[in-house]
Amino acid sequence: MEEPRVKKRVRIGDIRKQTSCCASSVEMEQEPLFYQESSCCPPKKAPETSASNFVPPIVQTVSTDWLIDDYLGQIRCRVSSYRNSYIVTPGLYAVGRPDNGSDVFASANYKLSFDILRSSLKGMNAWVIVLDTKGINVWCAAGKRTFGTDELIRRISDAHLDKVVSHKRIILPQLGAPGIAAHVVSKKTGFRVYYGPVHAKDIPAYIASGYNATKEMRTVRFTWLDRLVLTPMEMIPALKKFPVYALFVLLIFGLQPSGIFFREAAVNGWPFLLLGLLSVFSGAFLTPLSLPFVPSRAFAVKGWIVGFIFVLLAQGILRITDKSLLAFIYLFFPLLSSYIALQFTGSTAFTGMSGVKKELRYALPVYKAAAAISFLLLVISRLGQWGIL
Amino acid sequence: MRYLSNVTTLEFFPEKCTGCFRCIEVCPHQVFIMNGKKAAIDDRDLCMECGACMINCAFGAISVNAGVGCASAIINGMITGGEPSCDCSSGSTSSCC
C-alpha cells in the first residue's frame, strides 16, 4: 500500500481519527462521537464533544505535483494488476492551506484517481475527502456502490466535515453519481452534493464559473487516446492464456501415429501460432482503437470483421492449401478476435448492460458451435495428413 | 460512438418529475433535456444504464435496470447464476469482523 506523498504533516488537532469498518456512524444526527483509536467492533465511544471545544482530526497535506513515483505508478497501473493494490488511506486530506471556507472535493481511494484530482487543484486551497472504494476508480466504484451514499455519509461524519468547514458544499466527480443519492446525503448530513465536471482538469473552470459545468464538461467522450491507454490491459490477459493455446497447437501438429515430433510441431504449427497472435492483436488492440471506423455497433461483429481481414492478409503469405485447415482458419480466428473484442465492452464509456446481454445471447452459441467445429476440422485435417481419411 | 439501439431499460415518468435538473446534471451522455418545466428523454439510445439519473432522482421519476455493461462480468454472472459482477475488485475486500 502506498501512502500519498506527504509534503508536510499539519497537526491541526490532537485526535487521530482511526476509521474502522465497523464503526458505522452513518446515522449520526446528534453531535458526532469520537472513536479513539478503535480497532474493530465494537467501537469504543468517547465522550461527546461540543462544537465549541471541537478539535479537528489530523489532516495530511498533499502536494499537487506528481513525483517520478507517481508517473511510474500510473504506467504500472495501465499495464498490470499493480493497479489492484494502488491505494491511498481513506479520510480527509488538505491541499494548500485550506480553511473553513475552502471547497471540499470527494474522491476514490484508487491512488490514480486521487493523484489526478490533487494535480488538478494546483494553486487552490481545498479539502479532499477520500472514500474507501476498495482501491477502485470513481466510475467503476460508483457502479458497485462502493463510491456510495452510505460511505460518503460515513466519511463526512467521520471527518467532522460540518466542523471543518462552515459551508455546506461538497463537490463530487460527476462520474460518482451512479453510486450517490445526492438527496439522501443532503438529508442525512446537511451537505449539498455538487456534481463537478467529468474530468478533474476542468475543476478550475468549474469553480471559476460559480460551480457550473458546461455541457462539454458533463459529457463523457471516448477518444482514441482514451482507448489506447486501455489496450494493454486487454492484450496482457489474453496473451497470458496464449501459452496454453500454443501448447495445444504444437501438440496437435506434432502428433503423428508414431509419436510426437517437435520438428513437425514447429514446421506445421507456426502459422497457427502466428494467426493466434494476430487475433489477439486484432481483438484487443486494433478493434478497440478503430472502434468508430469499423462497421456495425455490435462489438462481436466489429471484432469479427477486423479478425477476418487479418486472416485474409495472413493467408496471402501463409498460402495454406489443406481444405480443412483453410476452413478452420477462416472459422476460428475471426471469431477469436470477435470474442476478445467483446470483452472490451467492459472498458468502454458507452456500452450498457442490456446491449451486452443482447450481444451475448447471439454470440455465445456461435462461439461454442464454432469451437466444436474448429476442433473437428483440425482432427479431420490431421487424419487426412496421416492418410487415415 | 453509439451502441445498440432499442436495448436500454431506461424509463421516464414525467408526471413525477419536478424539473429539479439533477438527471440532466448527472447523465454522462446527455440523454435528458429540459422540456419546459420538466425533464424529458432526448436520445434514449445513448443511455448506457449507469443508473446515475435514477439514484439521484428524489421523486422516483426514472427507472433503469442499472448494471455493468461488461461481457466478462455478464458471463461471470451466467456461470455463478448471480448478478453480473466483474472481477475488477476481487481480493481487496476488507477483512474486519
CSV table of C-alpha atoms in Angstrom, one decimal:
chain,number,residue,atom,x,y,z
A,1,MET,CA,0.0,0.0,0.0
A,2,GLU,CA,1.4,3.4,-0.9
A,3,GLU,CA,0.6,6.5,1.0
A,4,PRO,CA,0.2,9.7,-1.0
A,5,ARG,CA,3.3,11.7,-0.9
A,6,VAL,CA,3.1,13.9,2.1
A,7,LYS,CA,4.5,17.3,1.7
A,8,LYS,CA,4.1,18.2,5.3
A,9,ARG,CA,2.0,16.9,8.1
A,10,VAL,CA,-0.1,19.6,9.6
A,11,ARG,CA,-1.2,19.0,13.0
A,12,ILE,CA,-4.4,21.0,13.5
A,13,GLY,CA,-5.8,18.9,16.2
A,14,ASP,CA,-4.7,16.2,18.6
A,15,ILE,CA,-7.2,13.5,18.0
A,16,ARG,CA,-6.2,10.9,15.4
A,17,LYS,CA,-9.2,9.5,13.8
A,18,GLN,CA,-8.9,5.9,13.2
A,19,THR,CA,-11.5,4.6,10.9
A,20,SER,CA,-12.8,1.1,11.2
A,21,CYS,CA,-15.2,-0.8,9.0
A,22,CYS,CA,-17.5,-1.5,11.9
A,23,ALA,CA,-17.6,2.0,13.4
A,24,SER,CA,-20.7,2.9,11.5
A,25,SER,CA,-21.6,6.3,12.5
A,26,VAL,CA,-23.7,6.8,9.4
A,27,GLU,CA,-27.0,7.6,11.1
A,28,MET,CA,-25.5,10.3,13.2
A,29,GLU,CA,-27.9,13.1,13.7
A,30,GLN,CA,-26.7,14.4,17.0
A,31,GLU,CA,-23.2,15.6,17.9
A,32,PRO,CA,-20.5,13.4,16.5
A,33,LEU,CA,-18.8,10.9,18.7
A,34,PHE,CA,-15.2,10.1,18.6
A,35,TYR,CA,-14.0,6.6,18.4
A,36,GLN,CA,-10.5,7.0,19.6
A,37,GLU,CA,-8.0,4.6,18.0
A,38,SER,CA,-10.7,2.0,17.9
A,39,SER,CA,-9.5,-1.2,16.3
A,40,CYS,CA,-12.5,-3.2,15.4
A,41,CYS,CA,-16.0,-3.9,16.6
A,42,PRO,CA,-17.4,-2.9,19.0
A,43,PRO,CA,-16.2,0.7,18.8
A,44,LYS,CA,-15.4,2.4,22.0
A,45,LYS,CA,-17.4,5.6,22.4
A,46,ALA,CA,-15.6,8.6,23.6
A,47,PRO,CA,-17.3,11.5,25.4
A,48,GLU,CA,-19.4,13.8,23.4
A,49,THR,CA,-17.7,16.8,22.1
A,50,SER,CA,-19.5,20.1,21.7
A,51,ALA,CA,-19.0,22.4,18.8
A,52,SER,CA,-17.1,24.9,20.9
A,53,ASN,CA,-14.3,22.6,22.0
A,54,PHE,CA,-14.1,20.6,18.8
A,55,VAL,CA,-10.6,19.6,17.9
A,56,PRO,CA,-10.3,18.6,14.2
A,57,PRO,CA,-8.5,15.5,13.2
A,58,ILE,CA,-5.0,15.4,12.0
A,59,VAL,CA,-5.1,16.1,8.3
A,60,GLN,CA,-2.3,15.2,5.9
A,61,THR,CA,-1.4,17.9,3.4
A,62,VAL,CA,-0.7,16.6,-0.1
A,63,SER,CA,1.2,18.2,-2.9
A,64,THR,CA,-0.5,19.0,-6.2
A,65,ASP,CA,2.7,17.9,-8.1
A,66,TRP,CA,3.5,14.4,-9.2
A,67,LEU,CA,6.9,12.9,-8.5
A,68,ILE,CA,8.6,10.3,-10.6
A,69,ASP,CA,7.0,7.5,-8.5
A,70,ASP,CA,3.5,8.8,-9.3
A,71,TYR,CA,4.3,8.7,-13.0
A,72,LEU,CA,5.8,5.2,-12.8
A,73,GLY,CA,2.8,4.1,-10.7
A,74,GLN,CA,0.4,5.3,-13.3
A,75,ILE,CA,2.3,3.3,-16.0
A,76,ARG,CA,2.4,0.2,-13.9
A,77,CYS,CA,-1.4,0.5,-13.3
A,78,ARG,CA,-2.0,0.7,-17.0
A,79,VAL,CA,-0.2,-2.5,-17.8
A,80,SER,CA,-0.5,-4.8,-14.8
A,81,SER,CA,-2.5,-5.9,-11.9
A,82,TYR,CA,-0.4,-3.5,-9.8
A,83,ARG,CA,-3.5,-1.3,-10.0
A,84,ASN,CA,-5.3,-3.6,-7.7
A,85,SER,CA,-3.1,-2.5,-4.8
A,86,TYR,CA,-2.5,1.1,-5.7
A,87,ILE,CA,-4.4,2.7,-2.9
A,88,VAL,CA,-4.5,5.6,-0.5
A,89,THR,CA,-5.8,5.6,3.0
A,90,PRO,CA,-9.4,6.9,3.0
A,91,GLY,CA,-10.1,10.1,5.0
A,92,LEU,CA,-9.6,13.8,4.9
A,93,TYR,CA,-6.7,15.5,3.2
A,94,ALA,CA,-5.6,19.1,2.7
A,95,VAL,CA,-4.4,20.7,-0.5
A,96,GLY,CA,-2.6,24.0,0.0
A,97,ARG,CA,-3.7,25.8,3.2
A,98,PRO,CA,-7.5,25.3,3.4
A,99,ASP,CA,-9.7,26.9,5.9
A,100,ASN,CA,-13.4,26.7,6.8
A,101,GLY,CA,-14.4,28.4,3.6
A,102,SER,CA,-12.5,26.1,1.3
A,103,ASP,CA,-14.1,23.8,-1.1
A,104,VAL,CA,-14.4,20.1,-0.3
A,105,PHE,CA,-13.8,17.5,-3.1
A,106,ALA,CA,-14.6,13.8,-2.8
A,107,SER,CA,-12.5,11.1,-4.4
A,108,ALA,CA,-11.9,7.4,-4.5
A,109,ASN,CA,-9.0,5.6,-2.8
A,110,TYR,CA,-7.6,4.3,-6.0
A,111,LYS,CA,-4.4,6.3,-5.9
A,112,LEU,CA,-4.5,7.2,-9.6
A,113,SER,CA,-8.0,8.8,-9.1
A,114,PHE,CA,-6.6,10.7,-6.1
A,115,ASP,CA,-3.5,11.7,-7.9
A,116,ILE,CA,-5.4,13.1,-10.9
A,117,LEU,CA,-7.6,15.1,-8.6
A,118,ARG,CA,-4.8,16.6,-6.5
A,119,SER,CA,-2.8,17.6,-9.6
A,120,SER,CA,-5.9,19.4,-10.9
A,121,LEU,CA,-6.1,21.5,-7.7
A,122,LYS,CA,-2.9,23.4,-8.4
A,123,GLY,CA,-2.8,26.8,-6.7
A,124,MET,CA,-6.0,26.1,-4.7
A,125,ASN,CA,-6.7,25.6,-1.0
A,126,ALA,CA,-9.1,22.8,-0.7
A,127,TRP,CA,-10.1,19.7,1.3
A,128,VAL,CA,-10.2,16.3,-0.3
A,129,ILE,CA,-12.3,13.6,1.3
A,130,VAL,CA,-11.3,10.1,0.1
A,131,LEU,CA,-13.9,7.4,0.2
A,132,ASP,CA,-13.0,3.8,0.8
A,133,THR,CA,-13.8,2.3,-2.7
A,134,LYS,CA,-11.5,-0.7,-2.2
A,135,GLY,CA,-8.9,0.8,-4.5
A,136,ILE,CA,-11.3,1.1,-7.4
A,137,ASN,CA,-11.6,4.3,-9.5
A,138,VAL,CA,-14.6,6.6,-9.1
A,139,TRP,CA,-16.8,5.5,-12.0
A,140,CYS,CA,-16.4,1.7,-11.5
A,141,ALA,CA,-16.7,2.1,-7.8
A,142,ALA,CA,-19.9,4.1,-8.2
A,143,GLY,CA,-21.3,1.3,-10.4
A,144,LYS,CA,-20.6,-1.1,-7.5
A,145,ARG,CA,-21.9,1.4,-5.0
A,146,THR,CA,-18.7,1.4,-3.0
A,147,PHE,CA,-18.4,5.0,-4.1
A,148,GLY,CA,-21.8,5.2,-2.5
A,149,THR,CA,-24.3,7.1,-0.4
A,150,ASP,CA,-23.6,5.4,2.9
A,151,GLU,CA,-19.8,5.5,2.5
A,152,LEU,CA,-20.0,9.2,1.7
A,153,ILE,CA,-22.2,10.0,4.7
A,154,ARG,CA,-19.9,8.0,6.9
A,155,ARG,CA,-16.8,9.8,5.7
A,156,ILE,CA,-18.5,13.2,6.1
A,157,SER,CA,-19.3,12.4,9.7
A,158,ASP,CA,-16.0,10.7,10.4
A,159,ALA,CA,-14.1,13.7,9.2
A,160,HIS,CA,-16.5,16.1,11.2
A,161,LEU,CA,-16.8,18.0,8.0
A,162,ASP,CA,-19.5,20.2,9.5
A,163,LYS,CA,-16.9,21.5,11.9
A,164,VAL,CA,-14.0,21.6,9.4
A,165,VAL,CA,-15.9,23.9,7.0
A,166,SER,CA,-18.6,26.5,7.6
A,167,HIS,CA,-20.4,26.0,4.3
A,168,LYS,CA,-22.5,23.1,3.1
A,169,ARG,CA,-21.0,22.3,-0.3
A,170,ILE,CA,-19.3,19.0,-1.2
A,171,ILE,CA,-18.1,18.6,-4.7
A,172,LEU,CA,-18.2,15.1,-6.2
A,173,PRO,CA,-16.9,13.9,-9.5
A,174,GLN,CA,-19.9,13.6,-11.9
A,175,LEU,CA,-19.0,10.0,-12.6
A,176,GLY,CA,-19.5,9.3,-8.9
A,177,ALA,CA,-23.2,9.9,-9.4
A,178,PRO,CA,-24.3,6.3,-10.2
A,179,GLY,CA,-23.4,5.4,-6.6
A,180,ILE,CA,-24.7,8.5,-4.8
A,181,ALA,CA,-28.2,9.6,-3.9
A,182,ALA,CA,-27.5,13.3,-3.5
A,183,HIS,CA,-30.8,14.0,-1.8
A,184,VAL,CA,-30.2,11.3,0.8
A,185,VAL,CA,-26.7,12.7,1.5
A,186,SER,CA,-28.2,16.2,1.9
A,187,LYS,CA,-30.9,14.9,4.3
A,188,LYS,CA,-28.5,12.9,6.4
A,189,THR,CA,-25.6,15.3,6.6
A,190,GLY,CA,-26.9,18.7,5.6
A,191,PHE,CA,-24.2,18.8,2.9
A,192,ARG,CA,-25.5,19.6,-0.6
A,193,VAL,CA,-23.8,17.5,-3.3
A,194,TYR,CA,-22.5,19.5,-6.2
A,195,TYR,CA,-21.6,17.3,-9.1
A,196,GLY,CA,-18.4,18.6,-10.7
A,197,PRO,CA,-17.1,18.0,-14.2
A,198,VAL,CA,-16.4,14.5,-15.6
A,199,HIS,CA,-12.7,15.3,-15.8
A,200,ALA,CA,-10.8,16.8,-12.9
A,201,LYS,CA,-8.8,19.0,-15.2
A,202,ASP,CA,-12.0,21.1,-15.7
A,203,ILE,CA,-12.3,21.8,-12.0
A,204,PRO,CA,-10.6,25.2,-12.1
A,205,ALA,CA,-13.0,26.3,-14.8
A,206,TYR,CA,-16.0,24.8,-13.0
A,207,ILE,CA,-15.1,26.7,-9.8
A,208,ALA,CA,-14.4,30.0,-11.7
A,209,SER,CA,-17.9,29.8,-13.3
A,210,GLY,CA,-19.5,29.6,-9.9
A,211,TYR,CA,-19.9,25.8,-9.8
A,212,ASN,CA,-21.3,25.4,-13.3
A,213,ALA,CA,-20.2,22.7,-15.6
A,214,THR,CA,-20.7,23.2,-19.3
A,215,LYS,CA,-22.4,20.5,-21.4
A,216,GLU,CA,-18.9,19.6,-22.7
A,217,MET,CA,-17.6,19.2,-19.1
A,218,ARG,CA,-20.6,16.9,-18.4
A,219,THR,CA,-20.2,14.6,-21.3
A,220,VAL,CA,-18.1,11.5,-21.4
A,221,ARG,CA,-16.0,11.1,-24.5
A,222,PHE,CA,-14.0,8.1,-25.6
A,223,THR,CA,-11.2,9.4,-27.7
A,224,TRP,CA,-8.6,7.3,-29.4
A,225,LEU,CA,-6.2,8.1,-26.6
A,226,ASP,CA,-8.7,7.0,-24.0
A,227,ARG,CA,-9.0,3.8,-25.9
A,228,LEU,CA,-5.2,3.4,-26.5
A,229,VAL,CA,-4.3,3.5,-22.8
A,230,LEU,CA,-6.8,0.7,-22.1
A,231,THR,CA,-5.5,-1.7,-24.7
A,232,PRO,CA,-2.5,-3.1,-22.7
A,233,MET,CA,-4.9,-4.4,-20.1
A,234,GLU,CA,-6.9,-6.0,-22.9
A,235,MET,CA,-3.9,-7.6,-24.6
A,236,ILE,CA,-1.9,-8.8,-21.5
A,237,PRO,CA,-4.7,-11.0,-20.0
A,238,ALA,CA,-5.3,-12.5,-23.5
A,239,LEU,CA,-1.5,-13.1,-24.0
A,240,LYS,CA,-1.3,-14.8,-20.6
A,241,LYS,CA,-3.6,-17.5,-21.9
A,242,PHE,CA,-1.6,-17.8,-25.1
A,243,PRO,CA,0.9,-20.5,-23.8
A,244,VAL,CA,-2.0,-22.9,-23.3
A,245,TYR,CA,-3.2,-22.3,-26.8
A,246,ALA,CA,0.4,-22.6,-28.1
A,247,LEU,CA,0.9,-25.9,-26.3
A,248,PHE,CA,-2.4,-27.2,-27.8
A,249,VAL,CA,-1.4,-26.2,-31.3
A,250,LEU,CA,2.1,-27.7,-31.1
A,251,LEU,CA,0.6,-30.9,-29.7
A,252,ILE,CA,-2.0,-31.2,-32.5
A,253,PHE,CA,0.6,-30.6,-35.2
A,254,GLY,CA,3.4,-32.5,-33.6
A,255,LEU,CA,1.2,-35.6,-33.2
A,256,GLN,CA,2.0,-38.4,-35.5
A,257,PRO,CA,0.8,-42.0,-35.5
A,258,SER,CA,4.3,-42.9,-34.3
A,259,GLY,CA,4.5,-40.3,-31.6
A,260,ILE,CA,5.0,-36.5,-31.0
A,261,PHE,CA,7.6,-34.9,-33.2
A,262,PHE,CA,9.0,-31.4,-32.3
A,263,ARG,CA,10.1,-30.7,-35.8
A,264,GLU,CA,6.7,-31.4,-37.2
A,265,ALA,CA,5.1,-29.4,-34.5
A,266,ALA,CA,7.2,-26.3,-35.2
A,267,VAL,CA,7.0,-26.5,-39.0
A,268,ASN,CA,3.3,-27.2,-39.3
A,269,GLY,CA,2.2,-25.4,-36.2
A,270,TRP,CA,3.8,-22.0,-36.5
A,271,PRO,CA,1.3,-20.5,-38.9
A,272,PHE,CA,-1.4,-21.2,-36.4
A,273,LEU,CA,0.6,-19.6,-33.6
A,274,LEU,CA,1.0,-16.5,-35.7
A,275,LEU,CA,-2.7,-16.4,-36.5
A,276,GLY,CA,-3.4,-16.7,-32.8
A,277,LEU,CA,-1.2,-13.8,-32.0
A,278,LEU,CA,-2.8,-11.8,-34.8
A,279,SER,CA,-6.2,-12.5,-33.5
A,280,VAL,CA,-5.3,-11.2,-30.0
A,281,PHE,CA,-3.8,-8.1,-31.7
A,282,SER,CA,-6.9,-7.7,-33.7
A,283,GLY,CA,-9.4,-8.2,-30.9
A,284,ALA,CA,-7.6,-6.5,-28.1
A,285,PHE,CA,-5.8,-3.7,-29.8
A,286,LEU,CA,-6.9,-2.8,-33.4
A,287,THR,CA,-10.6,-3.3,-32.8
A,288,PRO,CA,-10.7,-1.1,-29.7
A,289,LEU,CA,-8.5,1.5,-31.3
A,290,SER,CA,-10.5,1.7,-34.6
A,291,LEU,CA,-13.9,1.4,-32.9
A,292,PRO,CA,-15.6,4.3,-34.6
A,293,PHE,CA,-14.4,3.2,-38.1
A,294,VAL,CA,-15.3,-0.5,-38.1
A,295,PRO,CA,-18.9,-1.1,-39.4
A,296,SER,CA,-21.6,-2.4,-37.0
A,297,ARG,CA,-22.4,-1.3,-33.5
A,298,ALA,CA,-22.0,-4.8,-32.1
A,299,PHE,CA,-18.6,-5.4,-30.7
A,300,ALA,CA,-18.7,-9.1,-31.6
A,301,VAL,CA,-19.3,-8.1,-35.2
A,302,LYS,CA,-16.6,-5.4,-35.2
A,303,GLY,CA,-14.1,-7.9,-33.8
A,304,TRP,CA,-15.0,-10.5,-36.4
A,305,ILE,CA,-14.6,-8.0,-39.3
A,306,VAL,CA,-11.1,-6.9,-38.2
A,307,GLY,CA,-10.1,-10.5,-37.4
A,308,PHE,CA,-11.3,-11.7,-40.8
A,309,ILE,CA,-9.3,-9.1,-42.6
A,310,PHE,CA,-6.2,-10.2,-40.6
A,311,VAL,CA,-6.8,-13.9,-41.6
A,312,LEU,CA,-7.2,-12.8,-45.3
A,313,LEU,CA,-3.9,-10.9,-45.2
A,314,ALA,CA,-2.1,-13.6,-43.4
A,315,GLN,CA,-3.4,-16.3,-45.8
A,316,GLY,CA,-1.9,-14.2,-48.6
A,317,ILE,CA,1.5,-15.0,-47.1
A,318,LEU,CA,0.9,-18.4,-45.5
A,319,ARG,CA,-0.9,-19.9,-48.5
A,320,ILE,CA,-2.5,-22.8,-46.6
A,321,THR,CA,-3.8,-25.3,-49.1
A,322,ASP,CA,-5.4,-28.1,-46.9
A,323,LYS,CA,-9.1,-27.5,-47.3
A,324,SER,CA,-10.0,-28.5,-43.7
A,325,LEU,CA,-7.3,-26.2,-42.3
A,326,LEU,CA,-8.4,-23.4,-44.6
A,327,ALA,CA,-12.0,-23.8,-43.3
A,328,PHE,CA,-10.5,-23.9,-39.8
A,329,ILE,CA,-8.6,-20.6,-40.0
A,330,TYR,CA,-11.5,-18.7,-41.5
A,331,LEU,CA,-13.9,-20.0,-39.0
A,332,PHE,CA,-11.8,-19.9,-35.8
A,333,PHE,CA,-9.6,-16.9,-35.9
A,334,PRO,CA,-12.1,-14.2,-36.8
A,335,LEU,CA,-14.4,-15.5,-34.0
A,336,LEU,CA,-11.4,-15.5,-31.6
A,337,SER,CA,-10.9,-11.8,-32.4
A,338,SER,CA,-14.6,-11.3,-32.0
A,339,TYR,CA,-14.7,-12.8,-28.6
A,340,ILE,CA,-11.7,-10.8,-27.4
A,341,ALA,CA,-13.2,-7.6,-28.8
A,342,LEU,CA,-16.4,-8.3,-27.0
A,343,GLN,CA,-14.5,-8.2,-23.7
A,344,PHE,CA,-13.7,-4.5,-24.4
A,345,THR,CA,-17.4,-3.7,-23.7
A,346,GLY,CA,-16.3,-3.7,-20.1
A,347,SER,CA,-13.8,-0.8,-20.6
A,348,THR,CA,-15.8,1.5,-22.9
A,349,ALA,CA,-17.7,4.6,-21.8
A,350,PHE,CA,-20.9,3.9,-23.7
A,351,THR,CA,-21.9,0.3,-23.7
A,352,GLY,CA,-24.8,-0.7,-21.4
A,353,MET,CA,-25.7,-4.0,-19.8
A,354,SER,CA,-28.8,-4.7,-21.8
A,355,GLY,CA,-26.9,-4.3,-25.1
A,356,VAL,CA,-24.0,-6.5,-24.0
A,357,LYS,CA,-26.6,-9.1,-22.8
A,358,LYS,CA,-28.2,-9.0,-26.2
A,359,GLU,CA,-24.8,-9.5,-28.0
A,360,LEU,CA,-24.0,-12.4,-25.8
A,361,ARG,CA,-27.4,-14.0,-26.4
A,362,TYR,CA,-26.4,-14.2,-30.1
A,363,ALA,CA,-22.7,-14.6,-29.9
A,364,LEU,CA,-22.2,-17.2,-27.2
A,365,PRO,CA,-23.9,-20.1,-29.1
A,366,VAL,CA,-22.0,-19.1,-32.2
A,367,TYR,CA,-18.7,-19.2,-30.3
A,368,LYS,CA,-19.5,-22.6,-28.7
A,369,ALA,CA,-20.6,-24.2,-32.0
A,370,ALA,CA,-17.6,-22.7,-33.8
A,371,ALA,CA,-15.2,-24.0,-31.2
A,372,ALA,CA,-16.5,-27.5,-31.6
A,373,ILE,CA,-16.5,-27.4,-35.4
A,374,SER,CA,-13.0,-25.9,-35.4
A,375,PHE,CA,-11.7,-28.8,-33.3
A,376,LEU,CA,-13.4,-31.3,-35.7
A,377,LEU,CA,-11.8,-29.6,-38.7
A,378,LEU,CA,-8.4,-29.9,-37.1
A,379,VAL,CA,-8.9,-33.6,-36.4
A,380,ILE,CA,-10.1,-34.2,-40.0
A,381,SER,CA,-7.1,-32.4,-41.3
A,382,ARG,CA,-4.7,-34.4,-39.1
A,383,LEU,CA,-6.3,-37.7,-40.1
A,384,GLY,CA,-6.0,-36.7,-43.7
A,385,GLN,CA,-2.3,-36.0,-43.2
A,386,TRP,CA,-1.8,-39.4,-41.6
A,387,GLY,CA,-3.5,-41.0,-44.6
A,388,ILE,CA,-6.3,-42.3,-42.4
A,389,LEU,CA,-9.1,-40.4,-44.1
B,1,MET,CA,-20.0,6.4,-31.0
B,2,ARG,CA,-23.2,4.6,-30.3
B,3,TYR,CA,-24.1,1.2,-29.1
B,4,LEU,CA,-27.0,-1.0,-30.0
B,5,SER,CA,-30.4,0.7,-30.5
B,6,ASN,CA,-33.6,-0.1,-28.6
B,7,VAL,CA,-32.0,-2.1,-25.8
B,8,THR,CA,-31.9,0.3,-22.8
B,9,THR,CA,-34.3,-0.3,-19.9
B,10,LEU,CA,-34.5,3.4,-19.2
B,11,GLU,CA,-38.0,4.7,-18.4
B,12,PHE,CA,-39.1,8.2,-17.5
B,13,PHE,CA,-42.3,9.1,-15.7
B,14,PRO,CA,-43.0,12.8,-16.5
B,15,GLU,CA,-45.9,13.0,-14.0
B,16,LYS,CA,-43.4,12.5,-11.1
B,17,CYS,CA,-40.8,15.0,-12.5
B,18,THR,CA,-40.4,18.3,-10.6
B,19,GLY,CA,-37.8,19.7,-13.0
B,20,CYS,CA,-35.0,19.7,-10.5
B,21,PHE,CA,-32.4,19.3,-13.2
B,22,ARG,CA,-30.4,16.5,-11.4
B,23,CYS,CA,-30.8,13.9,-14.2
B,24,ILE,CA,-29.6,16.4,-16.8
B,25,GLU,CA,-26.6,17.2,-14.5
B,26,VAL,CA,-25.5,13.6,-13.8
B,27,CYS,CA,-26.1,11.9,-17.2
B,28,PRO,CA,-22.7,11.4,-18.8
B,29,HIS,CA,-24.3,11.1,-22.3
B,30,GLN,CA,-26.8,13.9,-22.3
B,31,VAL,CA,-29.8,11.6,-22.6
B,32,PHE,CA,-32.1,14.1,-20.9
B,33,ILE,CA,-33.1,17.7,-21.8
B,34,MET,CA,-35.4,20.2,-20.2
B,35,ASN,CA,-38.7,20.4,-21.9
B,36,GLY,CA,-40.5,23.4,-20.4
B,37,LYS,CA,-40.6,22.8,-16.6
B,38,LYS,CA,-39.9,19.1,-16.7
B,39,ALA,CA,-37.1,16.9,-17.9
B,40,ALA,CA,-37.6,14.7,-21.0
B,41,ILE,CA,-35.7,11.9,-22.7
B,42,ASP,CA,-33.9,13.4,-25.7
B,43,ASP,CA,-31.8,10.5,-27.0
B,44,ARG,CA,-32.7,7.2,-25.4
B,45,ASP,CA,-30.2,5.1,-27.3
B,46,LEU,CA,-27.3,7.0,-25.8
B,47,CYS,CA,-28.2,5.6,-22.4
B,48,MET,CA,-25.5,3.2,-21.0
B,49,GLU,CA,-27.6,2.2,-18.0
B,50,CYS,CA,-25.2,3.5,-15.4
B,51,GLY,CA,-28.2,4.4,-13.2
B,52,ALA,CA,-26.9,7.9,-12.1
B,53,CYS,CA,-30.2,9.5,-13.1
B,54,MET,CA,-32.4,7.0,-11.2
B,55,ILE,CA,-30.5,7.0,-7.9
B,56,ASN,CA,-30.3,10.8,-8.0
B,57,CYS,CA,-33.9,11.4,-8.7
B,58,ALA,CA,-35.5,12.2,-5.4
B,59,PHE,CA,-39.0,11.8,-6.9
B,60,GLY,CA,-38.8,8.3,-8.4
B,61,ALA,CA,-39.4,9.7,-11.9
B,62,ILE,CA,-36.8,7.5,-13.5
B,63,SER,CA,-36.3,3.8,-13.6
B,64,VAL,CA,-33.5,1.8,-15.3
B,65,ASN,CA,-32.0,-1.6,-14.8
B,66,ALA,CA,-28.6,-0.3,-14.0
B,67,GLY,CA,-25.6,-2.6,-14.2
B,68,VAL,CA,-22.2,-3.1,-15.7
B,69,GLY,CA,-22.0,-3.3,-19.5
B,70,CYS,CA,-19.2,-5.7,-19.4
B,71,ALA,CA,-19.1,-9.0,-21.3
B,72,SER,CA,-16.9,-10.9,-18.8
B,73,ALA,CA,-19.0,-9.6,-15.9
B,74,ILE,CA,-22.2,-10.9,-17.5
B,75,ILE,CA,-20.5,-14.3,-18.4
B,76,ASN,CA,-19.4,-14.5,-14.8
B,77,GLY,CA,-22.9,-13.8,-13.7
B,78,MET,CA,-24.2,-16.6,-16.0
B,79,ILE,CA,-21.6,-19.1,-14.6
B,80,THR,CA,-22.3,-18.3,-11.0
B,81,GLY,CA,-26.0,-17.8,-11.6
B,82,GLY,CA,-25.9,-14.4,-9.8
B,83,GLU,CA,-25.9,-10.8,-10.9
B,84,PRO,CA,-23.3,-9.7,-13.4
B,85,SER,CA,-20.2,-8.8,-11.5
B,86,CYS,CA,-16.8,-8.0,-12.8
B,87,ASP,CA,-13.7,-9.4,-11.1
B,88,CYS,CA,-12.1,-6.0,-11.1
B,89,SER,CA,-12.4,-5.6,-7.3
B,90,SER,CA,-11.7,-9.2,-6.2
B,91,GLY,CA,-9.2,-9.8,-3.5
B,92,SER,CA,-9.5,-6.4,-2.0
B,93,THR,CA,-12.5,-6.9,0.2
B,94,SER,CA,-12.0,-5.7,3.8
B,95,SER,CA,-11.3,-8.4,6.3
B,96,CYS,CA,-12.7,-6.9,9.5
B,97,CYS,CA,-15.4,-8.6,11.6
